[in-house]
Coordinates of C-alpha atoms in Angstrom, one line a residue:
X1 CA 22.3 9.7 -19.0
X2 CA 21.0 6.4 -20.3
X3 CA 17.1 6.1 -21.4
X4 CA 14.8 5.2 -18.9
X5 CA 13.0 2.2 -18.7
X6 CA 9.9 2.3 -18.6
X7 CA 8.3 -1.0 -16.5
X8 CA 10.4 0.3 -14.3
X9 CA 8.8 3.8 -14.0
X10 CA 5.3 2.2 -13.8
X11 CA 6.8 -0.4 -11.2
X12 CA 8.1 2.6 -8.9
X13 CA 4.9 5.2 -9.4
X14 CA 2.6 1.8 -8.3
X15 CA 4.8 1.1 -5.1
X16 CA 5.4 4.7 -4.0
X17 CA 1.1 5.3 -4.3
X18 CA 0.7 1.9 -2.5
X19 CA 3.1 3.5 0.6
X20 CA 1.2 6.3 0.5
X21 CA -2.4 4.8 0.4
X22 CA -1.1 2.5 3.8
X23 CA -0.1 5.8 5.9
X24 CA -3.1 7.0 5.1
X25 CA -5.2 4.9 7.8
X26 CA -6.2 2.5 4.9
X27 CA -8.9 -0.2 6.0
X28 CA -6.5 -3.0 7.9
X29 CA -7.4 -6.4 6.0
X30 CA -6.2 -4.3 2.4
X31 CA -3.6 -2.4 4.7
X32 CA -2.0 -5.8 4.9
X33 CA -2.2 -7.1 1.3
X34 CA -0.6 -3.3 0.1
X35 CA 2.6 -4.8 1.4
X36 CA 2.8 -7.2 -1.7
X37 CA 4.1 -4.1 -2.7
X38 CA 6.1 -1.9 -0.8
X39 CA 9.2 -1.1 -0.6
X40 CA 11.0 -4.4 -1.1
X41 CA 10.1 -3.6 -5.1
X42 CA 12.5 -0.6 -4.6
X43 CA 15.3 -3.0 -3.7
X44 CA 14.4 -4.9 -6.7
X45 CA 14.6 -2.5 -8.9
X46 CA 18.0 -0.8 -7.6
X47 CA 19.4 -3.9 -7.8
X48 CA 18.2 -4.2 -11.5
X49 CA 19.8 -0.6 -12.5
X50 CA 23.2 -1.6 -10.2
X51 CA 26.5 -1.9 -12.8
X52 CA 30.2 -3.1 -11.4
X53 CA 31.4 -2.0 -15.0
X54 CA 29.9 1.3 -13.9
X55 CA 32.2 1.6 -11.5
X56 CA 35.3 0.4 -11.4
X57 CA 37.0 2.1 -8.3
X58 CA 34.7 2.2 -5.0
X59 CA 35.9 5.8 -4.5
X60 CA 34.1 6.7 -7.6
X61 CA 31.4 4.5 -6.5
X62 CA 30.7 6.0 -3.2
X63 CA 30.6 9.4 -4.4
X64 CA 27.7 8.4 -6.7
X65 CA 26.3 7.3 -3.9
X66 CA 26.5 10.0 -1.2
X67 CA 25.2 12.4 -4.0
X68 CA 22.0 10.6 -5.2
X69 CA 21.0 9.0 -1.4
X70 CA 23.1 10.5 1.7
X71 CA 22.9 14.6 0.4
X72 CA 19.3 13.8 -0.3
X73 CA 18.9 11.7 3.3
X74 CA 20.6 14.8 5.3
X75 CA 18.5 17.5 3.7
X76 CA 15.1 16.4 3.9
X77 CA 15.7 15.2 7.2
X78 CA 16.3 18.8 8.6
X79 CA 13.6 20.0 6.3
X80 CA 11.1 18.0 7.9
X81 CA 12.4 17.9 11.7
X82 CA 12.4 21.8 11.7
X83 CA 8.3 20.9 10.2
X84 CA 7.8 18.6 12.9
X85 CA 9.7 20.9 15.6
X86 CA 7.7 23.8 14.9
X87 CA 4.5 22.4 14.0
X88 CA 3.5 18.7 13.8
X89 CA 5.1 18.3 17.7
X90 CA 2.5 21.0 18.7
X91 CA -0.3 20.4 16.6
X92 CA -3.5 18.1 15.9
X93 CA -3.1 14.2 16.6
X94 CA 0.8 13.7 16.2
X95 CA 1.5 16.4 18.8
X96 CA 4.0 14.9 21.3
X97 CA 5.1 18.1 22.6
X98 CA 6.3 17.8 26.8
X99 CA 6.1 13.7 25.9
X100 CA 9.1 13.8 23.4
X101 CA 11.7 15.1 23.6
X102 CA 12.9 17.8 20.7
X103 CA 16.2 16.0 20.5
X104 CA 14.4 12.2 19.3
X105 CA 14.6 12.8 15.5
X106 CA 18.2 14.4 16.0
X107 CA 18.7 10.4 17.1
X108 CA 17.1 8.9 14.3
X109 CA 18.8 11.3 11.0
X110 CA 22.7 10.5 12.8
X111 CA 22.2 6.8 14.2
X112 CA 19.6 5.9 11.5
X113 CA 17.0 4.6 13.7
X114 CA 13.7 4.3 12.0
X115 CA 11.6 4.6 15.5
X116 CA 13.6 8.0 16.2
X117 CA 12.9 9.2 13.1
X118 CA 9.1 11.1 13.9
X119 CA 10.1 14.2 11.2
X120 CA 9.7 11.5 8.7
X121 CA 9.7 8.0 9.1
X122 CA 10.3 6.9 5.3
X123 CA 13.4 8.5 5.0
X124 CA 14.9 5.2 6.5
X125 CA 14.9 3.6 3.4
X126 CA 17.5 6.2 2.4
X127 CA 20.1 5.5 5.0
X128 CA 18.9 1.4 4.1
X129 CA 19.5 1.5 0.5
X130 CA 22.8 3.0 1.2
X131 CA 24.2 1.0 3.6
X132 CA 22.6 -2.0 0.7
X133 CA 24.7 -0.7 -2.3
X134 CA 27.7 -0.5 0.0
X135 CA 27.4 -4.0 1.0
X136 CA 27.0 -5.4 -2.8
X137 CA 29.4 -3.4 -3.9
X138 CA 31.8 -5.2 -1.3
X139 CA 30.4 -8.9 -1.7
X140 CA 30.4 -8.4 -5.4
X141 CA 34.0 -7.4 -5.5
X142 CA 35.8 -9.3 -2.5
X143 CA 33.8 -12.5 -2.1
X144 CA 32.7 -12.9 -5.4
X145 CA 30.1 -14.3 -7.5
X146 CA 30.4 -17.7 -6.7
X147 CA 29.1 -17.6 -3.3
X148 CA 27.3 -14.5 -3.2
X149 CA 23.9 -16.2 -3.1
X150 CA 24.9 -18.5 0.1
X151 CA 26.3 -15.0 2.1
X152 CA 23.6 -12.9 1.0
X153 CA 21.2 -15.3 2.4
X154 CA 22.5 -16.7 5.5
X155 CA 23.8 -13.1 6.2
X156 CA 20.2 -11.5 5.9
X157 CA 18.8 -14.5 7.9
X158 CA 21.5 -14.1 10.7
X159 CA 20.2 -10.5 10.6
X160 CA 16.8 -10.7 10.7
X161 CA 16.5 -13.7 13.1
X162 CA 19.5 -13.4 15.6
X163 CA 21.1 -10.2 15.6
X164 CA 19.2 -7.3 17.6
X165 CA 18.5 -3.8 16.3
X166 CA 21.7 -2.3 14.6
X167 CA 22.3 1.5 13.9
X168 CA 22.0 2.5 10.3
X169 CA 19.2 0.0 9.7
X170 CA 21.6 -2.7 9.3
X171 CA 19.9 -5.2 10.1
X172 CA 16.8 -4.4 7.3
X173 CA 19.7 -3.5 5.0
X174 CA 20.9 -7.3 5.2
X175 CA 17.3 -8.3 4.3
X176 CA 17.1 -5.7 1.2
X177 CA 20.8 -7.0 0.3
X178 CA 18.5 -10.4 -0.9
X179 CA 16.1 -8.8 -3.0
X180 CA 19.4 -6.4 -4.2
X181 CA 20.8 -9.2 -6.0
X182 CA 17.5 -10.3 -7.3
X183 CA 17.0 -7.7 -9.2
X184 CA 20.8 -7.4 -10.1
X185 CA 20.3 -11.3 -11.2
X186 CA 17.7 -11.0 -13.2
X187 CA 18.8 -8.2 -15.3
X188 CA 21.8 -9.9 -15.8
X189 CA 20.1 -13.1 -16.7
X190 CA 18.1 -12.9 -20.0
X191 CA 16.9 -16.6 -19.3
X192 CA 15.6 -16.3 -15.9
X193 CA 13.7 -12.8 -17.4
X194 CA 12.2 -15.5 -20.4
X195 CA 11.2 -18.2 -17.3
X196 CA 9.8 -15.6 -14.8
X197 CA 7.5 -13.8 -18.0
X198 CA 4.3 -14.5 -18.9
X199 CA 1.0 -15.3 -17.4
X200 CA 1.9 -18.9 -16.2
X201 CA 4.1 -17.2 -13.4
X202 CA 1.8 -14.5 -12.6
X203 CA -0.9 -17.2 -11.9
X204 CA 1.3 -18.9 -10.1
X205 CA 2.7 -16.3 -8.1
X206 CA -0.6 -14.9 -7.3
X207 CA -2.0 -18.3 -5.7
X208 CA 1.4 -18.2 -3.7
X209 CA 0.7 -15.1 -2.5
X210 CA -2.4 -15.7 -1.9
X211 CA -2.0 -18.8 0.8
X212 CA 1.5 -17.3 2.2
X213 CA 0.0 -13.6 3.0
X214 CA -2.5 -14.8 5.6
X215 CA -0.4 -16.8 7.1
X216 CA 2.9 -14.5 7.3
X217 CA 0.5 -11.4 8.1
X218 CA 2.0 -7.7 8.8
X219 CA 5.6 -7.0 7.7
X220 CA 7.5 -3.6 8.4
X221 CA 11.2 -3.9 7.3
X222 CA 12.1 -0.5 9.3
X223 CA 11.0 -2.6 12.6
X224 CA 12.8 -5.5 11.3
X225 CA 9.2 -7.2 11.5
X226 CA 9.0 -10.3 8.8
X227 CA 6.1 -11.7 9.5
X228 CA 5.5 -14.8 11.2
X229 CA 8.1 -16.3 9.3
X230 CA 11.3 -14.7 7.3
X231 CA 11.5 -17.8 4.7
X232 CA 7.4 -16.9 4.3
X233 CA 8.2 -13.2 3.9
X234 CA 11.0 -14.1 1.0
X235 CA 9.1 -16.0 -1.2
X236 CA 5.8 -13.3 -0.9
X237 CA 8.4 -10.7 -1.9
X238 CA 9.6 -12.7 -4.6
X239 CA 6.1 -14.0 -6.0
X240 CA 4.9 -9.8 -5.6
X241 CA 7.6 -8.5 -7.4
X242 CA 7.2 -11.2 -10.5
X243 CA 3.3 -10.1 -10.7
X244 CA 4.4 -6.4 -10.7
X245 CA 7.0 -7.1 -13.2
X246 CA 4.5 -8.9 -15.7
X247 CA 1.9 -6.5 -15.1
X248 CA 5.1 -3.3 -15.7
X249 CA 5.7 -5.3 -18.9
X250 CA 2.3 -5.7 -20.4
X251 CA 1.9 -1.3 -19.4
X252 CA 4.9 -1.0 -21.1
X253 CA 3.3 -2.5 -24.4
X254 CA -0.2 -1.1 -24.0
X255 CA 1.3 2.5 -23.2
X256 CA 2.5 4.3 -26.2
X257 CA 3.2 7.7 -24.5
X258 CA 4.3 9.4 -21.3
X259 CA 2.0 9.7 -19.1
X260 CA 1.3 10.4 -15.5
X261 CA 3.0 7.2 -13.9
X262 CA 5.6 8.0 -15.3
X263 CA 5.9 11.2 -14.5
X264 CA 5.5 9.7 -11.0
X265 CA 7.8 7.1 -11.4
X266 CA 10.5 9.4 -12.1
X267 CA 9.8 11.5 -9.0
X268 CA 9.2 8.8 -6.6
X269 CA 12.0 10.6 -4.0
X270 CA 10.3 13.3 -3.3
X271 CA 6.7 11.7 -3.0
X272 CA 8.3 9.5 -0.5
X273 CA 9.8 11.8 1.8
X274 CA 7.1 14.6 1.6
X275 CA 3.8 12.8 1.8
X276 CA 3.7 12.2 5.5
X277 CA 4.2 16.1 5.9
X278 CA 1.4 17.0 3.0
X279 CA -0.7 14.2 5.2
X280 CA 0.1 16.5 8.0
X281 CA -1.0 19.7 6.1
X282 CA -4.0 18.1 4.5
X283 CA -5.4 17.1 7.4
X284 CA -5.1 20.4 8.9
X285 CA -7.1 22.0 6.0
X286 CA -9.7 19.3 6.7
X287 CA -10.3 19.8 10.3
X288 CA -9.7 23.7 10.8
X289 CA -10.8 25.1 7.1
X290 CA -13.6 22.5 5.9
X291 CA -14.6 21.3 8.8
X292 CA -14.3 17.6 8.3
X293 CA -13.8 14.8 11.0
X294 CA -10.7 13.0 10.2
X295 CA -12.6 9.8 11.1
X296 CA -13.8 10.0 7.4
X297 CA -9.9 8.4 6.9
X298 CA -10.5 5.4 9.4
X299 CA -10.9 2.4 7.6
X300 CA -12.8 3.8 4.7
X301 CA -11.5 2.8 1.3
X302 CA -12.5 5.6 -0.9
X303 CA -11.6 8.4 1.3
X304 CA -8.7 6.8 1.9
X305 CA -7.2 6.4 -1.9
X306 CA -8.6 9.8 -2.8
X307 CA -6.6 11.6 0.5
X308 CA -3.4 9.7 -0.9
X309 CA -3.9 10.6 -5.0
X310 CA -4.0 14.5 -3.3
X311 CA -1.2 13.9 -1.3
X312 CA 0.7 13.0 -4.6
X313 CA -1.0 15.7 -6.4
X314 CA 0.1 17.9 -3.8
X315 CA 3.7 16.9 -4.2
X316 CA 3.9 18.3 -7.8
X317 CA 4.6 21.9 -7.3
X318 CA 7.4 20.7 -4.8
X319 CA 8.8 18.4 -7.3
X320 CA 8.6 21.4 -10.3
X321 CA 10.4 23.7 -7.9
X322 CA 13.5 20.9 -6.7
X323 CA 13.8 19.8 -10.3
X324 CA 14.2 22.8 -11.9
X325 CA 16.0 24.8 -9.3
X326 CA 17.4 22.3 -6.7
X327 CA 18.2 19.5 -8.7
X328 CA 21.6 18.8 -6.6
X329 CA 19.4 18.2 -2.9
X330 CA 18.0 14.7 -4.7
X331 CA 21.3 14.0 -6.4
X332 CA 20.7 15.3 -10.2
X333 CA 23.1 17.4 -11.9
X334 CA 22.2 21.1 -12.1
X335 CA 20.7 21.7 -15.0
X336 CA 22.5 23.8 -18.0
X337 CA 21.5 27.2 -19.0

């Protein structure tokens, strides 16, 4: 296995607390600006780590792939609709039980429909990302690189705009595709790293985001919701990821050891698709053991970031207990005795 970089670790435990701070009911003006960082950062940054030399057949290439994302996607899946099925249907303020029925999810884990998926909505991004590789994998090798930016874009525009709501998460995946080959791009490009680094750009990128976010408003890639405007919601993406890169960077210098990002960095997977169960759990403890309103989440900020650091928190023992002795279920090797 090649070393790990670390901005990119930072950049990932950032994003994945930000997703977890806005399911937690966050206060709705800063509910909105979390999305400078979301999950678009995690098409960046896949995009950064892709390699064509890596894989030179696409049978060798899709195998990778159904091990690291689709054995993953399938088992947490029924991990957490069994959770919802037996519990979170029937209990506390997600119960839907006699209003939906127990099939839904079934809908969402084999068509890939984000709104079907009420086990656990973040595991979209699995089946996205997935159907993303598979698509730069084929421009990259049958269009080739000299158009690639011109079909990326108008493909993802075409998409986004015209095209109604595909199986799979097509249609998001066509939108990821573009900020895919971003992050590709720019690892490739040494000058274009040199341009976008330093605090020049992140000044710059700041005061764009700044006047496009109020304008574009809410975004939700699983709803294929852009904003008010998809050209708006490229260039905040871009502008985000070049102030998370910088600021990645400048950790990277100050940080001389391991620490706890990136111990969260590296486990990112299974913070995403457990958190909105632990949410589930948590607040159960709350309500039943200690005896505290969950109105204390609504729209207050300090509750609110201290309910998702324990969410993360919480995640630990699970992560001990699929790194050591499920490794395979998230697509890691088994380790050697």
């Amino acid at each position: 296995m090649g070393e790990r970089i670390k901005w990119i670790d930072y950049g990932k435990a950032i994003a994945i607390f930000l997703v977890v701070l806005g399911h937690s009911g966050l206060y709705q003006p800063l509910h909105i600006a979390r999305y400078m960082f979301g999950m678009p950062f995690f098409f960046f940054v896949s995009g950064y780590l892709f390699s064509f030399e890596k894989y030179p057949s696409y049978e060798s290439f899709l195998m990778r792939r159904v091990k690291s994302i689709i054995v993953p996607y399938l088992f947490f899946n029924f991990v957490t609709y069994f959770f919802w099925l037996l519990v979170a249907r029937n209990y506390g303020d997600d119960a839907v039980a006699g209003v939906v029925p127990w099939y839904v999810p079934l809908k969402g884990i084999f068509l890939g429909y984000p709104e079907y998926l009420l086990n656990d909505v973040p595991l979209w991004f699995f089946v996205c990302l997935f159907v993303v590789e598979n698509l730069f994998y084929a421009y990259g090798k049958l269009i080739g690189k000299k158009w690639f930016v011109i079909w990326i874009l108008v493909s993802g525009w075409i998409m986004a705009e015209v095209v109604p709501q595909l199986p799979y998460c097509i249609n998001a995946a066509f939108v990821g595709l573009i900020f895919y080959y971003f992050g590709y791009v720019l690892k490739m490009n040494a000058g274009m790293r040199s341009v976008l680094t330093g605090w020049i750009p992140v000044f710059l990128c700041i005061a764009v985001y700044a006047v496009i976010m109020p304008l574009n408003g809410r975004i939700a890639m699983h709803d294929n919701n852009y904003g008010a405007d998809m050209s708006l919601f490229l260039v905040e993406q871009c502008a985000c990821f070049v102030v998370m890169y910088n600021f990645c960077l400048f950790l990277q210098k100050v940080l001389k050891h391991d620490g706890v990002l990136c111990y969260v960095g590296r486990n990112t997977l299974v913070i995403c698709v457990m958190h909105m169960i632990l949410f589930t759990l948590m607040k159960g403890v709350m309500v039943y053991v200690l005896d505290i309103p969950l109105s204390v989440l609504d729209g207050h900020i300090v509750s609110n970031i201290v309910f998702a650091a324990l969410a993360v928190i919480c995640c630990v023992p699970v992560i001990y207990v699929i790194n050591n002795y499920l490794p395979f279920v998230i697509g890691k090797p088994r380790k050697k005795d």
